[in-house]
Structures are given as structure tokens and as C-alpha cells.
Amino acid sequence: MRRSAAPPTESAPSGAPRSDWATLRRLLPYLWSYRGRVAAALLFLIAAKVANLGVPVLLKQVVDTLSPGPVDARALLVVPAGLLVAYALLRLSTSVFTELRELVFAKATHGASKRIALEVFEHLHALSLRFHLERQTGGLTRDIERGTRALQSLVSYSLYTIVPTAVELGLALVLLGTQFDAGFVWITLAALAAYVAFTITVTEWRTHFRRRMNELDSRAHTRAIDALLNYETVKYFNNEAFEAARYDQGLDEYRRAQIRSQTSLSFLNTGQQLIIAGSLLAMLWRATDGVVSGRLTLGDLVLINALLIQLYIPMNFLGVLYREVKQSLADLDKMFTLLAREREVPDAPGAAALQVQGAAVRFEDVVFGYDPARTILHGVSFEVPAGRTVAVVGASGAGKSTLSRLLYRFYDVGAGRITIDGQDLRAVTQDSLRRAIGIVPQDTVLFNDTIAYNIGYGRPGASRAEVEAAARAARIHDFIVAQPQGYDTVVGERGLKLSGGEKQRVAIARTLLKNPPILVFDEATSALDSANERAIQAELESASRGKTTLVIAHRLSTVVGAHEILVMEDGRIVERGHHEALLAQAGRYARMWALQHRGAGDTTQAPADGHQVA
């Protein structure tokens, strides 16, 4: 018997965060399609900065015009008025250019954010069942939420603030150097170098505080979501206080991390303000000395002071910007790491669509294990002929439900192969494969929507009449119309407003509406009472007539009409045959039959006409 290596898993990238430049490079393709808007927004921002820098220049002219001394009376009236109008227009143009930038850039920001959020959503659905069984929903949603928000912040801050701020700083330095002396330029450059070096050094040091905050936030959120999803279990064991204590512990750890982060932030802010205050003092001292000595006018002092204010406001924001960029990169890295996770079960290159003829299913020497150290299926071989029904029975853990997961290609086999009409499942697209198969699972989970929506989910676009016909076939129509809202009754999260039997009948109706050529009933009637189970058996028999049907069951009374029954034990088929032949063998199946019907007086036999009862 041929064996293979352990089943592959989604390759998770290393736990170490990627570099900031790598994250930025990963982001650029999402913005490239909006490059026209990006360029236009950048031009508007630069125009706003140029207009903003013209304000102190005009202010100097106004002050010098109004300074004491001999002056033409007409000039005293006309020139300041014109300067004041120009001053107001520059202020207005700054706001206008800024708003134009917002209008032009909004589509790029939100468009890129929408695209990456959709890509993450689609990628999550493409990952294997193994990933979703191991995931922590609360932490996962938190990572996606933070990553999407970080993308908008990162694009806005990094691409459309850094360049305009650099332009404003450059223009201010040119003004200082040309109209005054180089001393002002050197003081500004020294302050800028010290400011940037201090900001980068301290921010790099405190970045791990942010990452730790994210981890603890996700952990606390995961605990809260997990407790809410398991509300009934919490109630059954009177563990409300226990869950509250766990959540409180998570929040307390998060609070301590927040305090450490805030303390480091306060240190950063204080250091930045000390650098700015020192440079301001040096600049103003030099300017005041120039006015006293007569080298500078009062207007020059006003201009230098206004320039310093406009110079250090963006410098101060540069510190905030760098912190935000680093925090956004840390948040975005989490989401990109999720996107970098490769699919465990990918389509083969050039995979063709499944061509269904009769829908015959074959398992050929299949070996499989969820974990390399524990093999579940050991060389399983059987066939479900086209239009026939094969049932699989056995104790829990025998590997029955694993067969349906492999057939649906939630996992790939470790060895051997599974075919439909001779086509290896690994050679066809998963989309075409899953369109051909309908599954009624043992554990039915519904969407928090209406009953009509949940049944119609089997075939989006189906009419209300088709939905009702499927509900009648699943024997749930009468229950639905008896509800005050009828088919518009909302079932609650995961269908918790319905009983187990009602949920299972909705699942059956959903699969009947899909109407695929291959049906899989995985304990499809396990949540039904005996009366409803018998009532629905005829409908399932009718629905499966002419279709290739695999029935996985624990109660043997539900499979007596199958064309062939496979008995599984420890991942192997130990008996096979139809109901009467297996009873005659007096083996494992016969013992299970006797055990289940001991004292019940049930002498159910296979139907004489050989029709299957699913």
C-alpha cells in the first residue's frame, strides 16, 4: 500500500514582522490603479503649502508698511488694504486646495482600502478547513479591522503629508537663507536633524509596545467573541463570572500595555518639544538682536516668527506622522501576513472544470491523516456507482465524516486518489467540483438572516416558489408558515433560534434546492425525532433517486435501503454488502444492528424493490 508524506498545511510566514519597506512595497500595487488621482492630490497639496508659506511674507509687507516713519498717505491707505486682501485670499486658497485634495484623494484611499479588504475576505475563504478549525475568530477580525484602518491612515499620512511637508520646509529654508543670513538656516537644519534622529530612535524603541498592545487586544477580543458564541454553554455551567474574570484579565493586561505605550509616548513628546523650544529660542534671539542692531526691520522679525511657527508645526506633525506610520505599518503587517499565507489545497495549474457524465465516485486506496503522526484512513477503496446509494456506518472516530471532507476536497489525500467519472479531484477546479456536490452536514450552522435566505443560499437567485418547494420536500414548510414572520423569520446567529431538528431540515431544504448530481448526507437526520425522521426518509429517497448518493450514518435504520453498506472501523472498511447480506454474515454490522434495536422489536428490512432510503 503506497503512502505519502504528511499532508501539507498552509505555509505560515515567519512570526518575525517584515521590514517597513517590504510592507510599503506590498501596498503600492493597490494604489497604482489610482495613480492619476494620486498625482492630482499631490499637486493640490503642494499648492496649498506654497500658498500657506506666502502668508508670512505678506504679513511682513503689511507690518513694514505700517511701521513708524515718513510715508505717503495714499500708500498708507491703498497698499495695506491690497496686502490684507491678498493675505485673505492666500488663507482662502490654502483651505480650497486642501479640500480639493480631500475630494480627489478620497476615491483612491477608500478604493484601495476596499480592494484589500475584499482580497483578504476572498483569501480567507480560499484557505483550507484546517486553517478555519484552528483560527481564533475574535483576534482574526480584529487584525483585519486594524489593518484596513491602518491602510487608510498610512496612505494619507505617508504619501500626502511627507512630500508637502518637505516642500514647505525647503521653501522656508530658501526664504531664510536668501532674505537673511545662513545662521538661521543652520539653526533650523540642526534642530531638524536632532528632531528627526530623536523621533526615529525613540519610536523604533517603543514600536514593540504597540505590537504587544495589538496582541493583547486581539487576545481579549478573542475571549469575548468566544464566550458570546458559546453563550448557552456558559449558561449551562454557571460560568458567567468565570468568563467575565477571563475577559477582565485580558483587558487588564491590555491596560498595562497601554500605560507603558503612553509613558513612552509622553517621553517622546517631551523630548521633541525640548528640541523645538531650544531652536525657537535661538532663532528669535538672533532675530531680536538683528532688529535692535538695525540689520533687520520689525517686519523681518514678524516674518521670521511666522516662518518658525509654520516651520515647526509641520515638524511637530512629522513626529506624530512617523509614530502613526510606524503603528500603521505594524497593523498592516499583520494583515499582509495573513494574505501571504498560502492555500493548503490549491487548484492545479491549468486545472479543467469537472465534466459530470453519470457522477460515479471512486475512492482508490486512499490514505489520509489530519496529523502526520496519526493516520485516519488506511487504504480505503470503494465505488459509488452513478445514480446509486452507498452508505457508510461505524463507530465515532472510524473515519466516516473524513470521507465527505476528502470528497469535497477540504483536504487532499495523502496517498491514492478520488475520482468522479474517472477525473482525479486534484486535476479539476474546486469551484466546478463543489457545484456538483451537495452536502447536508451533521452540524448545521445558519446565517443570522431569514429562513428564506438560508434555504435560498443553496442556489442564489432561486425564486420564492422554488424555496418553498424545497422547504416542503424537507418537511419544514408547515413550521415556517406557522411563525409570525413566516419565511422572513430571522434565525439568529448560527441559527440559535431554531432547534437542532429545525436547523437540520433547513439544511436539507438548502441542499435539495441546490439539486446537484452528487449528494452527501452526513448524519443528515441525526437531530430529528423518530416521527420526523421517518416522515423525511421518503423525501430524501425521492431526492436521491437517480443521483449518486453517499450516506454517512450512525443509526442503521436510516441506511437499510442503500445499494451497498460499508462498515468502517479504525479507518478501514471491514465489511461491505447490502443490509440483509450483512445481517447474514453475523459480523460487526449485525452486532451493531442488534445493539441498536435490542428491546425495540424493530425488524426493519430493506425494501423489496431495492430503492434506497437515505
Tab-separated table of N, CA and C in Angstrom, residues 123-192:
chain	number	residue	atom	x	y	z
A	123	HIS	N	-9.493	35.667	0.261
A	123	HIS	CA	-8.370	34.786	0.597
A	123	HIS	C	-8.710	33.897	1.784
A	124	LEU	N	-9.420	34.447	2.762
A	124	LEU	CA	-9.819	33.652	3.921
A	124	LEU	C	-10.721	32.496	3.497
A	125	HIS	N	-11.616	32.747	2.554
A	125	HIS	CA	-12.485	31.680	2.076
A	125	HIS	C	-11.721	30.657	1.232
A	126	ALA	N	-10.578	31.071	0.678
A	126	ALA	CA	-9.785	30.148	-0.131
A	126	ALA	C	-8.897	29.258	0.730
A	127	LEU	N	-8.658	29.650	1.983
A	127	LEU	CA	-7.825	28.833	2.854
A	127	LEU	C	-8.576	27.570	3.269
A	128	SER	N	-7.839	26.579	3.712
A	128	SER	CA	-8.418	25.266	3.943
A	128	SER	C	-9.253	25.209	5.220
A	129	LEU	N	-9.995	24.129	5.321
A	129	LEU	CA	-10.783	23.887	6.526
A	129	LEU	C	-9.870	23.812	7.747
A	130	ARG	N	-8.669	23.292	7.583
A	130	ARG	CA	-7.733	23.182	8.702
A	130	ARG	C	-7.462	24.550	9.320
A	131	PHE	N	-7.244	25.559	8.459
A	131	PHE	CA	-6.997	26.914	8.956
A	131	PHE	C	-8.193	27.415	9.759
A	132	HIS	N	-9.398	27.202	9.241
A	132	HIS	CA	-10.588	27.740	9.897
A	132	HIS	C	-10.953	26.966	11.167
A	133	LEU	N	-10.524	25.733	11.260
A	133	LEU	CA	-10.738	24.998	12.502
A	133	LEU	C	-9.780	25.481	13.592
A	134	GLU	N	-8.632	25.994	13.180
A	134	GLU	CA	-7.622	26.420	14.149
A	134	GLU	C	-7.659	27.920	14.445
A	135	ARG	N	-8.385	28.685	13.644
A	135	ARG	CA	-8.364	30.147	13.781
A	135	ARG	C	-9.041	30.591	15.068
A	136	GLN	N	-8.728	31.809	15.488
A	136	GLN	CA	-9.413	32.474	16.597
A	136	GLN	C	-10.168	33.654	15.997
A	137	THR	N	-11.483	33.503	15.901
A	137	THR	CA	-12.286	34.450	15.138
A	137	THR	C	-12.138	35.880	15.638
A	138	GLY	N	-12.194	36.075	16.973
A	138	GLY	CA	-12.118	37.425	17.514
A	138	GLY	C	-10.826	38.117	17.145
A	139	GLY	N	-9.694	37.440	17.351
A	139	GLY	CA	-8.401	38.035	17.021
A	139	GLY	C	-8.250	38.270	15.529
A	140	LEU	N	-8.778	37.333	14.717
A	140	LEU	CA	-8.676	37.466	13.266
A	140	LEU	C	-9.432	38.698	12.778
A	141	THR	N	-10.664	38.881	13.246
A	141	THR	CA	-11.447	40.040	12.818
A	141	THR	C	-10.802	41.340	13.292
A	142	ARG	N	-10.193	41.295	14.482
A	142	ARG	CA	-9.523	42.490	14.999
A	142	ARG	C	-8.330	42.853	14.122
A	143	ASP	N	-7.557	41.854	13.706
A	143	ASP	CA	-6.404	42.110	12.846
A	143	ASP	C	-6.841	42.721	11.518
A	144	ILE	N	-7.928	42.198	10.947
A	144	ILE	CA	-8.417	42.716	9.665
A	144	ILE	C	-8.935	44.140	9.832
A	145	GLU	N	-9.661	44.372	10.908
A	145	GLU	CA	-10.204	45.706	11.168
A	145	GLU	C	-9.077	46.730	11.321
A	146	ARG	N	-8.068	46.391	12.121
A	146	ARG	CA	-6.952	47.313	12.321
A	146	ARG	C	-6.158	47.502	11.038
A	147	GLY	N	-5.972	46.419	10.281
A	147	GLY	CA	-5.203	46.513	9.045
A	147	GLY	C	-5.877	47.396	8.013
A	148	THR	N	-7.194	47.265	7.866
A	148	THR	CA	-7.926	48.095	6.908
A	148	THR	C	-7.873	49.562	7.308
A	149	ARG	N	-8.051	49.825	8.589
A	149	ARG	CA	-7.977	51.207	9.078
A	149	ARG	C	-6.553	51.759	8.917
A	150	ALA	N	-5.559	50.913	9.159
A	150	ALA	CA	-4.169	51.347	9.040
A	150	ALA	C	-3.810	51.697	7.604
A	151	LEU	N	-4.400	50.985	6.644
A	151	LEU	CA	-4.119	51.274	5.247
A	151	LEU	C	-4.527	52.701	4.907
A	152	GLN	N	-5.727	53.100	5.333
A	152	GLN	CA	-6.191	54.461	5.061
A	152	GLN	C	-5.274	55.483	5.739
A	153	SER	N	-4.909	55.222	6.990
A	153	SER	CA	-4.048	56.160	7.703
A	153	SER	C	-2.668	56.246	7.062
A	154	LEU	N	-2.144	55.089	6.707
A	154	LEU	CA	-0.785	55.051	6.149
A	154	LEU	C	-0.709	55.798	4.828
A	155	VAL	N	-1.681	55.568	3.957
A	155	VAL	CA	-1.686	56.244	2.654
A	155	VAL	C	-1.826	57.745	2.840
A	156	SER	N	-2.764	58.159	3.689
A	156	SER	CA	-2.999	59.582	3.904
A	156	SER	C	-1.781	60.259	4.503
A	157	TYR	N	-1.188	59.630	5.516
A	157	TYR	CA	-0.070	60.249	6.216
A	157	TYR	C	1.220	60.212	5.399
A	158	SER	N	1.585	59.027	4.945
A	158	SER	CA	2.920	58.881	4.368
A	158	SER	C	3.045	59.497	2.988
A	159	LEU	N	2.076	59.262	2.110
A	159	LEU	CA	2.218	59.711	0.730
A	159	LEU	C	1.800	61.156	0.516
A	160	TYR	N	0.932	61.671	1.370
A	160	TYR	CA	0.402	63.004	1.107
A	160	TYR	C	0.641	64.000	2.236
A	161	THR	N	1.547	63.692	3.104
A	161	THR	CA	1.958	64.662	4.117
A	161	THR	C	3.471	64.839	4.110
A	162	ILE	N	4.198	63.764	3.914
A	162	ILE	CA	5.664	63.839	3.942
A	162	ILE	C	6.196	64.748	2.830
A	163	VAL	N	5.734	64.530	1.602
A	163	VAL	CA	6.236	65.340	0.480
A	163	VAL	C	5.869	66.813	0.632
A	164	PRO	N	4.581	67.146	0.899
A	164	PRO	CA	4.265	68.574	1.087
A	164	PRO	C	5.014	69.201	2.260
A	165	THR	N	5.204	68.449	3.331
A	165	THR	CA	5.952	68.978	4.473
A	165	THR	C	7.403	69.247	4.079
A	166	ALA	N	7.977	68.349	3.310
A	166	ALA	CA	9.349	68.566	2.839
A	166	ALA	C	9.428	69.799	1.946
A	167	VAL	N	8.406	69.980	1.097
A	167	VAL	CA	8.371	71.167	0.234
A	167	VAL	C	8.293	72.433	1.076
A	168	GLU	N	7.431	72.432	2.078
A	168	GLU	CA	7.277	73.605	2.938
A	168	GLU	C	8.569	73.910	3.689
A	169	LEU	N	9.210	72.867	4.205
A	169	LEU	CA	10.483	73.071	4.895
A	169	LEU	C	11.539	73.639	3.953
A	170	GLY	N	11.592	73.100	2.724
A	170	GLY	CA	12.578	73.580	1.750
A	170	GLY	C	12.355	75.032	1.384
A	171	LEU	N	11.089	75.420	1.126
A	171	LEU	CA	10.785	76.816	0.785
A	171	LEU	C	11.129	77.760	1.941
A	172	ALA	N	10.824	77.316	3.163
A	172	ALA	CA	11.126	78.147	4.331
A	172	ALA	C	12.627	78.349	4.481
A	173	LEU	N	13.411	77.310	4.256
A	173	LEU	CA	14.870	77.431	4.358
A	173	LEU	C	15.423	78.348	3.274
A	174	VAL	N	14.849	78.261	2.062
A	174	VAL	CA	15.288	79.152	0.977
A	174	VAL	C	15.008	80.608	1.343
A	175	LEU	N	13.821	80.882	1.890
A	175	LEU	CA	13.476	82.243	2.306
A	175	LEU	C	14.442	82.762	3.381
A	176	LEU	N	14.698	81.928	4.374
A	176	LEU	CA	15.594	82.333	5.452
A	176	LEU	C	17.005	82.592	4.935
A	177	GLY	N	17.473	81.744	4.022
A	177	GLY	CA	18.835	81.874	3.515
A	177	GLY	C	19.011	83.037	2.574
A	178	THR	N	17.989	83.372	1.774
A	178	THR	CA	18.126	84.448	0.781
A	178	THR	C	17.819	85.827	1.368
A	179	GLN	N	16.819	85.920	2.239
A	179	GLN	CA	16.432	87.221	2.766
A	179	GLN	C	17.218	87.603	4.017
A	180	PHE	N	17.783	86.608	4.682
A	180	PHE	CA	18.505	86.910	5.923
A	180	PHE	C	19.921	86.346	5.803
A	181	ASP	N	20.385	85.599	6.814
A	181	ASP	CA	21.730	85.048	6.701
A	181	ASP	C	21.703	83.546	6.959
A	182	ALA	N	22.828	82.894	6.684
A	182	ALA	CA	22.896	81.437	6.770
A	182	ALA	C	22.753	80.928	8.192
A	183	GLY	N	22.953	81.794	9.186
A	183	GLY	CA	22.831	81.343	10.575
A	183	GLY	C	21.452	80.792	10.876
A	184	PHE	N	20.421	81.439	10.328
A	184	PHE	CA	19.059	80.947	10.550
A	184	PHE	C	18.872	79.549	9.932
A	185	VAL	N	19.467	79.363	8.752
A	185	VAL	CA	19.355	78.071	8.063
A	185	VAL	C	20.040	76.971	8.868
A	186	TRP	N	21.243	77.269	9.382
A	186	TRP	CA	21.980	76.233	10.127
A	186	TRP	C	21.282	75.875	11.439
A	187	ILE	N	20.726	76.877	12.095
A	187	ILE	CA	19.974	76.585	13.331
A	187	ILE	C	18.782	75.675	13.019
A	188	THR	N	18.071	75.995	11.936
A	188	THR	CA	16.899	75.198	11.550
A	188	THR	C	17.288	73.776	11.178
A	189	LEU	N	18.379	73.670	10.363
A	189	LEU	CA	18.810	72.323	9.948
A	189	LEU	C	19.287	71.496	11.134
A	190	ALA	N	19.994	72.118	12.066
A	190	ALA	CA	20.466	71.390	13.245
A	190	ALA	C	19.290	70.900	14.088
A	191	ALA	N	18.284	71.791	14.254
A	191	ALA	CA	17.097	71.403	15.016
A	191	ALA	C	16.347	70.272	14.316
A	192	LEU	N	16.251	70.392	12.985
A	192	LEU	CA	15.548	69.350	12.216
A	192	LEU	C	16.265	68.011	12.331
